[in-house]
mmCIF file of C-alpha atoms and ligand atoms in Angstrom:
data_model
loop_
_atom_site.group_PDB
_atom_site.id
_atom_site.type_symbol
_atom_site.label_atom_id
_atom_site.label_comp_id
_atom_site.label_asym_id
_atom_site.label_seq_id
_atom_site.Cartn_x
_atom_site.Cartn_y
_atom_site.Cartn_z
ATOM 1 C CA MET N 1 0.000 0.000 0.000
ATOM 2 C CA CYS N 2 1.613 3.150 -1.099
ATOM 3 C CA GLY N 3 0.985 6.800 -1.802
ATOM 4 C CA ILE N 4 -1.942 8.638 -3.347
ATOM 5 C CA VAL N 5 -2.165 12.393 -3.970
ATOM 6 C CA GLY N 6 -4.871 14.295 -5.860
ATOM 7 C CA TYR N 7 -5.604 17.965 -6.575
ATOM 8 C CA ILE N 8 -8.512 19.974 -7.972
ATOM 9 C CA GLY N 9 -8.482 23.773 -8.096
ATOM 10 C CA GLU N 10 -7.017 26.627 -10.106
ATOM 11 C CA LYS N 11 -3.309 25.880 -9.859
ATOM 12 C CA GLU N 12 -1.135 23.414 -11.749
ATOM 13 C CA ALA N 13 -2.151 19.994 -10.443
ATOM 14 C CA ALA N 14 1.158 18.357 -11.419
ATOM 15 C CA ASN N 15 3.209 20.638 -9.134
ATOM 16 C CA PHE N 16 1.005 19.884 -6.137
ATOM 17 C CA ILE N 17 0.954 16.160 -6.801
ATOM 18 C CA LEU N 18 4.726 15.830 -7.247
ATOM 19 C CA GLU N 19 5.334 17.742 -4.021
ATOM 20 C CA GLY N 20 2.892 15.434 -2.211
ATOM 21 C CA LEU N 21 4.367 12.256 -3.676
ATOM 22 C CA LYS N 22 7.845 13.387 -2.549
ATOM 23 C CA LYS N 23 6.511 13.693 0.991
ATOM 24 C CA LEU N 24 5.272 10.094 0.809
ATOM 25 C CA GLU N 25 8.545 8.643 -0.522
ATOM 26 C CA TYR N 26 9.471 7.497 2.990
ATOM 27 C CA ARG N 27 6.791 4.802 2.670
ATOM 28 C CA GLY N 28 8.815 3.027 -0.026
ATOM 29 C CA TYR N 29 7.558 2.263 -3.542
ATOM 30 C CA ASP N 30 8.638 0.709 -6.834
ATOM 31 C CA SER N 31 7.103 3.050 -9.411
ATOM 32 C CA ALA N 32 5.351 6.388 -9.672
ATOM 33 C CA GLY N 33 2.932 8.117 -11.992
ATOM 34 C CA ILE N 34 0.589 11.006 -12.565
ATOM 35 C CA ALA N 35 -2.550 11.743 -14.597
ATOM 36 C CA VAL N 36 -3.695 15.284 -15.370
ATOM 37 C CA TYR N 37 -6.585 16.495 -17.500
ATOM 38 C CA ASP N 38 -5.126 19.071 -19.914
ATOM 39 C CA GLY N 39 -8.443 20.531 -21.044
ATOM 40 C CA LYS N 40 -8.842 18.029 -23.876
ATOM 41 C CA GLN N 41 -7.768 14.648 -22.563
ATOM 42 C CA ILE N 42 -6.184 12.859 -19.646
ATOM 43 C CA GLN N 43 -2.408 12.800 -19.929
ATOM 44 C CA VAL N 44 -0.721 9.944 -18.073
ATOM 45 C CA ARG N 45 2.966 9.632 -17.258
ATOM 46 C CA ARG N 46 4.206 6.666 -15.201
ATOM 47 C CA PHE N 47 7.543 5.018 -14.651
ATOM 48 C CA ALA N 48 9.102 2.143 -12.765
ATOM 49 C CA GLY N 49 11.758 3.150 -10.279
ATOM 50 C CA LYS N 50 12.227 6.308 -8.305
ATOM 51 C CA LEU N 51 10.107 9.438 -8.452
ATOM 52 C CA VAL N 52 13.003 11.243 -10.137
ATOM 53 C CA ASN N 53 12.108 9.451 -13.400
ATOM 54 C CA LEU N 54 8.677 11.059 -13.300
ATOM 55 C CA VAL N 55 10.112 14.427 -12.229
ATOM 56 C CA ASN N 56 12.595 14.396 -15.129
ATOM 57 C CA SER N 57 9.893 13.501 -17.623
ATOM 58 C CA LEU N 58 7.674 16.354 -16.412
ATOM 59 C CA GLU N 59 10.586 18.781 -16.532
ATOM 60 C CA GLU N 60 11.238 17.774 -20.125
ATOM 61 C CA GLN N 61 7.585 18.062 -21.052
ATOM 62 C CA LYS N 62 5.075 19.571 -18.661
ATOM 63 C CA ILE N 63 1.472 18.472 -18.300
ATOM 64 C CA CYS N 64 -0.654 21.520 -17.576
ATOM 65 C CA GLY N 65 -4.061 21.126 -15.980
ATOM 66 C CA LYS N 66 -6.064 21.843 -12.854
ATOM 67 C CA ILE N 67 -7.242 18.380 -11.928
ATOM 68 C CA GLY N 68 -5.024 15.384 -11.439
ATOM 69 C CA ILE N 69 -4.061 12.341 -9.407
ATOM 70 C CA GLY N 70 -0.733 10.678 -8.664
ATOM 71 C CA HIS N 71 0.530 7.473 -7.104
ATOM 72 C CA THR N 72 3.569 5.725 -5.788
ATOM 73 C CA ARG N 73 3.072 1.986 -6.205
ATOM 74 C CA TRP N 74 4.122 -1.010 -4.199
ATOM 75 C CA ALA N 75 3.289 -3.818 -6.643
ATOM 76 C CA THR N 76 1.119 -6.688 -5.511
ATOM 77 C CA HIS N 77 -0.260 -7.809 -8.911
ATOM 78 C CA GLY N 78 2.008 -7.483 -11.921
ATOM 79 C CA GLU N 79 5.702 -6.732 -11.889
ATOM 80 C CA PRO N 80 6.894 -3.208 -11.168
ATOM 81 C CA ASN N 81 7.352 -1.907 -14.709
ATOM 82 C CA ASP N 82 6.190 1.252 -16.519
ATOM 83 C CA ARG N 83 3.064 -0.398 -17.912
ATOM 84 C CA ASN N 84 1.804 -1.642 -14.537
ATOM 85 C CA ALA N 85 2.467 1.651 -12.754
ATOM 86 C CA HIS N 86 -0.506 3.759 -11.749
ATOM 87 C CA PRO N 87 -2.537 5.780 -12.723
ATOM 88 C CA VAL N 88 -4.244 3.001 -14.644
ATOM 89 C CA THR N 89 -6.490 3.675 -17.639
ATOM 90 C CA GLY N 90 -8.974 1.403 -19.380
ATOM 91 C CA ALA N 91 -10.175 1.067 -22.955
ATOM 92 C CA THR N 92 -11.399 4.621 -23.451
ATOM 93 C CA GLY N 93 -8.616 6.645 -21.844
ATOM 94 C CA ARG N 94 -11.420 8.725 -20.317
ATOM 95 C CA VAL N 95 -11.236 7.199 -16.836
ATOM 96 C CA VAL N 96 -8.149 6.991 -14.668
ATOM 97 C CA VAL N 97 -7.644 5.276 -11.313
ATOM 98 C CA VAL N 98 -4.997 5.119 -8.591
ATOM 99 C CA HIS N 99 -5.357 2.395 -6.021
ATOM 100 C CA ASN N 100 -3.853 1.164 -2.793
ATOM 101 C CA GLY N 101 -4.629 -2.357 -1.630
ATOM 102 C CA ILE N 102 -5.683 -5.609 -3.248
ATOM 103 C CA VAL N 103 -8.749 -6.573 -5.281
ATOM 104 C CA GLU N 104 -9.086 -10.066 -3.852
ATOM 105 C CA ASN N 105 -11.502 -11.296 -6.497
ATOM 106 C CA TYR N 106 -9.467 -9.736 -9.299
ATOM 107 C CA LEU N 107 -9.058 -12.976 -11.292
ATOM 108 C CA SER N 108 -12.770 -13.721 -11.480
ATOM 109 C CA LEU N 109 -13.537 -10.060 -12.308
ATOM 110 C CA ARG N 110 -10.891 -10.134 -15.033
ATOM 111 C CA GLU N 111 -12.245 -13.389 -16.494
ATOM 112 C CA GLU N 112 -15.773 -12.028 -16.500
ATOM 113 C CA LEU N 113 -14.728 -8.746 -18.134
ATOM 114 C CA GLU N 114 -12.590 -10.560 -20.717
ATOM 115 C CA SER N 115 -15.530 -12.821 -21.571
ATOM 116 C CA GLU N 116 -17.443 -9.593 -22.313
ATOM 117 C CA GLY N 117 -14.710 -8.560 -24.751
ATOM 118 C CA VAL N 118 -12.596 -6.301 -22.516
ATOM 119 C CA ASN N 119 -8.888 -6.249 -23.336
ATOM 120 C CA PHE N 120 -6.544 -5.884 -20.329
ATOM 121 C CA LEU N 121 -3.426 -3.805 -20.882
ATOM 122 C CA THR N 122 -1.710 -4.421 -17.530
ATOM 123 C CA GLU N 123 -1.292 -7.265 -15.058
ATOM 124 C CA THR N 124 -2.655 -5.157 -12.216
ATOM 125 C CA ASP N 125 -5.724 -5.945 -10.148
ATOM 126 C CA THR N 126 -6.405 -2.189 -10.359
ATOM 127 C CA GLU N 127 -7.310 -2.402 -14.033
ATOM 128 C CA SER N 128 -10.426 -4.450 -13.235
ATOM 129 C CA ILE N 129 -11.757 -1.426 -11.294
ATOM 130 C CA VAL N 130 -11.183 0.904 -14.272
ATOM 131 C CA HIS N 131 -12.977 -1.425 -16.681
ATOM 132 C CA LEU N 132 -15.898 -1.840 -14.298
ATOM 133 C CA ILE N 133 -16.239 1.958 -14.016
ATOM 134 C CA GLU N 134 -16.075 2.287 -17.817
ATOM 135 C CA LYS N 135 -18.687 -0.437 -18.221
ATOM 136 C CA TYR N 136 -21.171 1.364 -15.948
ATOM 137 C CA MET N 137 -20.399 4.745 -17.547
ATOM 138 C CA SER N 138 -21.045 3.257 -20.981
ATOM 139 C CA LEU N 139 -24.540 2.357 -19.717
ATOM 140 C CA GLY N 140 -25.205 6.072 -19.066
ATOM 141 C CA ASN N 141 -24.226 6.371 -15.405
ATOM 142 C CA ASN N 142 -22.090 9.200 -14.104
ATOM 143 C CA LEU N 143 -18.679 8.617 -12.556
ATOM 144 C CA VAL N 144 -19.922 8.474 -8.957
ATOM 145 C CA THR N 145 -22.654 5.920 -9.646
ATOM 146 C CA SER N 146 -20.295 3.916 -11.826
ATOM 147 C CA LEU N 147 -17.646 3.805 -9.104
ATOM 148 C CA LYS N 148 -20.240 2.780 -6.515
ATOM 149 C CA ASN N 149 -21.517 0.003 -8.794
ATOM 150 C CA ALA N 150 -17.944 -1.115 -9.447
ATOM 151 C CA LEU N 151 -17.075 -1.190 -5.753
ATOM 152 C CA ARG N 152 -20.093 -3.339 -4.953
ATOM 153 C CA MET N 153 -18.368 -6.028 -7.031
ATOM 154 C CA VAL N 154 -14.903 -5.596 -5.518
ATOM 155 C CA LYS N 155 -13.698 -7.669 -2.542
ATOM 156 C CA GLY N 156 -10.761 -6.756 -0.317
ATOM 157 C CA ALA N 157 -9.291 -3.728 1.406
ATOM 158 C CA ASN N 158 -8.862 -0.877 -1.052
ATOM 159 C CA ALA N 159 -8.386 2.879 -1.289
ATOM 160 C CA ILE N 160 -9.338 4.215 -4.699
ATOM 161 C CA VAL N 161 -9.143 7.675 -6.257
ATOM 162 C CA ALA N 162 -10.403 8.327 -9.780
ATOM 163 C CA PHE N 163 -11.537 10.956 -12.237
ATOM 164 C CA SER N 164 -12.911 11.096 -15.773
ATOM 165 C CA SER N 165 -12.401 13.525 -18.647
ATOM 166 C CA ASP N 166 -16.190 13.353 -19.093
ATOM 167 C CA GLU N 167 -16.589 15.144 -15.722
ATOM 168 C CA PRO N 168 -13.374 17.135 -15.277
ATOM 169 C CA ASP N 169 -14.744 19.066 -12.286
ATOM 170 C CA THR N 170 -14.812 16.022 -9.975
ATOM 171 C CA ILE N 171 -12.421 13.652 -8.249
ATOM 172 C CA VAL N 172 -13.948 10.656 -6.484
ATOM 173 C CA ALA N 173 -12.269 8.878 -3.601
ATOM 174 C CA ALA N 174 -13.444 5.693 -1.901
ATOM 175 C CA ARG N 175 -12.368 3.403 0.851
ATOM 176 C CA LEU N 176 -13.217 -0.275 1.337
ATOM 177 C CA GLY N 177 -11.892 -1.846 4.531
ATOM 178 C CA ASN N 178 -8.476 -0.758 5.676
ATOM 179 C CA ALA N 179 -5.878 -0.370 2.939
ATOM 180 C CA GLY N 180 -4.404 2.691 4.574
ATOM 181 C CA GLY N 181 -6.404 5.867 4.849
ATOM 182 C CA VAL N 182 -8.023 8.385 2.556
ATOM 183 C CA VAL N 183 -7.788 12.002 3.706
ATOM 184 C CA ILE N 184 -9.564 14.921 2.068
ATOM 185 C CA GLY N 185 -8.045 18.377 2.578
ATOM 186 C CA TYR N 186 -9.879 21.694 2.350
ATOM 187 C CA GLY N 187 -8.101 24.634 0.664
ATOM 188 C CA GLN N 188 -9.228 28.049 -0.560
ATOM 189 C CA GLY N 189 -10.989 27.325 -3.840
ATOM 190 C CA GLU N 190 -9.094 24.077 -4.120
ATOM 191 C CA MET N 191 -9.340 20.623 -2.577
ATOM 192 C CA TYR N 192 -6.872 17.840 -2.003
ATOM 193 C CA VAL N 193 -6.976 14.104 -1.470
ATOM 194 C CA ALA N 194 -4.235 11.802 -0.261
ATOM 195 C CA SER N 195 -3.498 8.493 1.376
ATOM 196 C CA ASP N 196 -1.602 10.201 4.201
ATOM 197 C CA ILE N 197 -1.688 13.526 6.024
ATOM 198 C CA PRO N 198 1.945 14.612 5.282
ATOM 199 C CA ALA N 199 1.207 14.776 1.552
ATOM 200 C CA ILE N 200 -1.132 17.750 2.024
ATOM 201 C CA LEU N 201 -0.306 19.200 5.440
ATOM 202 C CA GLY N 202 1.776 22.039 3.964
ATOM 203 C CA HIS N 203 -1.373 23.330 2.236
ATOM 204 C CA THR N 204 -4.141 22.898 4.784
ATOM 205 C CA THR N 205 -4.811 21.848 8.337
ATOM 206 C CA LYS N 206 -8.529 21.232 7.686
ATOM 207 C CA MET N 207 -9.073 17.591 6.831
ATOM 208 C CA SER N 208 -11.715 14.836 6.805
ATOM 209 C CA PHE N 209 -11.127 11.109 6.707
ATOM 210 C CA LEU N 210 -13.087 8.425 4.874
ATOM 211 C CA ASP N 211 -14.392 5.438 6.783
ATOM 212 C CA SER N 212 -14.772 2.060 5.145
ATOM 213 C CA ARG N 213 -17.505 1.941 2.480
ATOM 214 C CA GLN N 214 -17.571 5.726 2.182
ATOM 215 C CA ILE N 215 -17.017 7.814 -0.902
ATOM 216 C CA ALA N 216 -16.060 11.491 -1.278
ATOM 217 C CA ILE N 217 -17.179 13.493 -4.299
ATOM 218 C CA ILE N 218 -14.567 16.227 -4.460
ATOM 219 C CA LYS N 219 -14.973 19.482 -6.403
ATOM 220 C CA LYS N 220 -12.750 22.532 -6.104
ATOM 221 C CA GLU N 221 -15.048 24.293 -3.611
ATOM 222 C CA GLN N 222 -16.375 21.366 -1.577
ATOM 223 C CA ALA N 223 -16.522 17.664 -0.897
ATOM 224 C CA ILE N 224 -19.710 15.650 -0.463
ATOM 225 C CA PHE N 225 -19.535 12.404 1.485
ATOM 226 C CA GLU N 226 -21.807 9.416 0.985
ATOM 227 C CA ASP N 227 -21.749 5.758 1.810
ATOM 228 C CA LEU N 228 -21.794 3.177 -0.949
ATOM 229 C CA ASP N 229 -25.553 2.791 -0.520
ATOM 230 C CA GLY N 230 -26.036 6.472 -1.377
ATOM 231 C CA ASN N 231 -26.777 7.737 2.158
ATOM 232 C CA LYS N 232 -25.386 11.219 2.828
ATOM 233 C CA VAL N 233 -22.610 11.352 5.425
ATOM 234 C CA THR N 234 -21.730 14.539 7.319
ATOM 235 C CA PRO N 235 -17.949 14.790 7.304
ATOM 236 C CA ASP N 236 -16.142 15.458 10.522
ATOM 237 C CA ILE N 237 -13.820 18.322 9.535
ATOM 238 C CA GLN N 238 -10.792 18.111 11.815
ATOM 239 C CA GLN N 239 -8.082 20.630 12.551
ATOM 240 C CA ILE N 240 -4.758 18.804 12.160
ATOM 241 C CA SER N 241 -1.746 20.319 13.863
HETATM 242 N N1 LIG M 1 -2.615 -3.884 -6.025
HETATM 243 C C1 LIG M 1 -2.226 -2.734 -6.744
HETATM 244 C C2 LIG M 1 -1.095 -3.036 -7.708
HETATM 245 O O1 LIG M 1 -0.448 -4.028 -7.593
HETATM 246 C C3 LIG M 1 -1.889 -1.556 -5.819
HETATM 247 C C4 LIG M 1 -0.579 -1.699 -5.100
HETATM 248 C C5 LIG M 1 -0.366 -0.591 -4.047
HETATM 249 O O2 LIG M 1 -1.079 -0.597 -3.026
HETATM 250 O O3 LIG M 1 0.520 0.257 -4.258
HETATM 251 O O4 LIG M 1 -0.859 -2.321 -8.617
#
């Protein structure tokens, strides 16, 4: 279980995310990546090895955009190479997911999706989540409903953060069981999400934490919390010193 950082607001998402991922390096990891919506499409950059590979790539060619997610991976399914690094995309390139934890029923989900014609591009368990989200979105559901439907099928302890170029004003974060935490940070006209407090503490001290089976719908001005059954949850906004 490694690091997750996400940003939505008016600043460059990539700068925020890289800074946050650096603060989570102490946790150890084998690869790192970032996905940012550039106004037209989701740009993904991900590399095996140290964060410096990602930093160098972004210095060579920036990705500009105001919504994005990043990840440092500790591989459980699929070797630590560029292709298996997160963020993970599906068939459309319009949905992107970072994930901590293990999808315990990944093999049966993969077999079922493949029997429906889905082509897997990685060896990760994470990719099954992306394809499930895409499947429900293709049936006309929005990202939040699609993620909820997907998570009803997923077994195991997982922290998941995702966004879609179809709804580039929203990041969704979810927690199932205990695969590390999910913290949502409140800024001024911007919001943050991370697996761990240090990733965002330099930017805000106002934070809320997801419990198991809760989901946060994060926009730049606010976050709405629900459980997976759709019941509203009032977040406990804590002051972190
Ligand atoms: N199970 C996922 C993978 O192998 C996530 C690993 C992690 O928690 O970093 O890609």
